[in-house]
Amino acid sequence: MSTTESLAETTLTSVDPATGEVIASHRIADEQEVHAAVDRARTAAATWGALTYDDRKRHLLRWASRLVEKSDELCDLIHAENGKPKDDAFLELLLALEHISWAAKNAEKVLKTKKVSPGALMSNFGAYIEQRPLGVIGVIGPWNYPVYTPNGSIAYALAAGNTVVYKPSEYSTSIGNFVARAFSEANPDLPDGVFTTINGYGATGAALVRSDIDKIAFTGSAATGKKIMAAAADKLTPVLLECGGKDAVIVAADADIKAAADAVAYGATMNSGQTCAGVERVYVDASIRDQFVDEVKKILSNVHPGSDSKASYGPMTMPSQIDIVRRHIEDALKNGGTAVLGGPESVKGPYIEPVVLVDVDENSAAVREETFGPTVTIRTVQNIDEAVRLANDSTYSLGSTVFSRKQGLEIARRIKAGATSVNSVLGFAAISALPFGGGRDSGIGRIHGAPGMLEFTAPHSIAVQRFAIPGMALLSYSRTERTMKLLRRVVPLLHGRNK
Ligand code: NAD
């Protein structure tokens, strides 16, 4: 994939990150085309938003079935454009399908009109909260999980009755278009514009943010998220930002050491470490440290990147990330850390072998910045308080993991993060009903589950006067002195008895 971006460019070229071979070319959408796509989506929103929940469910599930039908072709494309092994591509698709299904089947339950109590003073009213779709949602996606991640916004926005204009990452444009095309193929009876893509680099994404959309749902780096929020402020366009992470694992003295090592080894290196909620830092109790480090080393000694069917994970998708990973390893070693597995020599072209770093200074880049590579830092702690303090000392707060036989839940509750997996890694990302997202540099808002669905709606409050109470018209000039006298007697009874 070409990494340069220029306004004069009219096409972007998609390449296989393992071989550099060209896969496809895509026309770049300029500002006018972006606006035209949003206009089409606005028109389609009138039809799509007016359908019943059952109708939308039928269309979304047909889309899922179409993706299943074309799963071999899609997994081959994910392998070619993103680099990940085909089995990992299939697993990613499976998780995306689970979310489509959950969103389709739960939209009505989450969003149906709720009757609320009007309170004593307004007892002659009926009070209702209706969750309305926002209209047109702009979705900007990353490349690391090119189906699963943007789908956390797309499927939920559609299920809630919105239409979607999606700009896939420039590193996964073919995949993004494949997924959107499957929606149209499965639903030829729907108008054009319910779910469409616009292709391009950051400039196309920026044009989408400036356009007449009702919300922007972005997944990507914190640096880009900040630019998007600043640009969205111009029209007070609401933002949902799913950004990076520097996720910590706490391994307590009573942990199942083998299970914890297995989870850390997988969580740190799968998808070449290019996982927003992947394992980046580990804090292990001193009493089990040596055993744990040996076990992680043993597992990762047999884990290798490649492009063949035996590879544990693929190449780095984005060439510029390779230098960042190398810098973090070198910086960790310069700052007192030791590589117990691999080292700077593990960075071999597009492939990076697993690297395990111990006793790294907590202020080094490898501990503070998102590495996004198949590396992990392991630090020894004296107790859980120290582990929690270090885990929470980060500008990110996305996911986290705890291994403890007896105190897992208790420790999880002390971690500042959007999600915690206890005695497993990334469990929360595979449970559709659980919201996913973080705070600080990890972003704003949540995808998945009921909170993720509500992100794409706005509450509409409706107060219906069912009958008038003579003399009790509080919000009228016909209010009487008798009413006010009565109110002065009633208010102390309602609100003045708590001394
Ligand atoms: P990125 O920020 O470089 O790009 C993300 C998207 O933003 C791309 O589509 C890009 O074209 C677009 N973009 C770039 N500049 C823009 C601008 N000024 N205006 C609008 N759009 C713009 O991120 P990336 O490298 O594609 O993805 C990796 C990052 O994503 C990592 O930090 C990772 O942790 C994060 N991520 C987060 C989650 C999550 O759910 N929290 C999931 C996956 C990835």
XYZ file of N, CA, C and O in Angstrom, residues 46-56 59 190:
52
model
N -34.391 7.926 5.311
C -35.843 8.071 5.452
C -36.512 6.700 5.325
O -37.451 6.393 6.065
N -36.015 5.870 4.400
C -36.595 4.526 4.211
C -36.128 3.577 5.310
O -36.928 2.925 5.972
N -34.821 3.508 5.497
C -34.238 2.542 6.453
C -34.712 2.837 7.881
O -35.079 1.939 8.632
N -34.739 4.127 8.246
C -35.133 4.510 9.607
C -36.606 4.249 9.868
O -37.025 4.106 11.023
N -37.413 4.178 8.790
C -38.857 3.982 8.970
C -39.241 2.496 9.020
O -40.382 2.162 9.321
N -38.267 1.609 8.741
C -38.578 0.170 8.787
C -38.824 -0.267 10.228
O -38.362 0.377 11.172
N -39.499 -1.384 10.393
C -39.681 -1.921 11.749
C -38.361 -2.588 12.182
O -37.507 -2.911 11.346
N -38.236 -2.834 13.487
C -37.037 -3.525 13.974
C -36.924 -4.895 13.319
O -35.838 -5.354 12.992
N -38.052 -5.546 13.144
C -38.041 -6.882 12.530
C -37.523 -6.828 11.099
O -36.758 -7.702 10.671
N -37.944 -5.808 10.365
C -37.481 -5.672 8.976
C -35.964 -5.438 8.938
O -35.251 -6.070 8.167
N -35.507 -4.550 9.800
C -34.049 -4.270 9.799
C -33.277 -5.524 10.217
O -32.217 -5.822 9.675
N -32.833 -7.763 7.241
C -31.801 -7.288 6.306
C -30.392 -7.519 6.867
O -29.479 -7.907 6.137
N -33.223 -2.892 -1.084
C -33.059 -1.638 -0.336
C -32.558 -0.524 -1.249
O -31.847 -0.791 -2.222
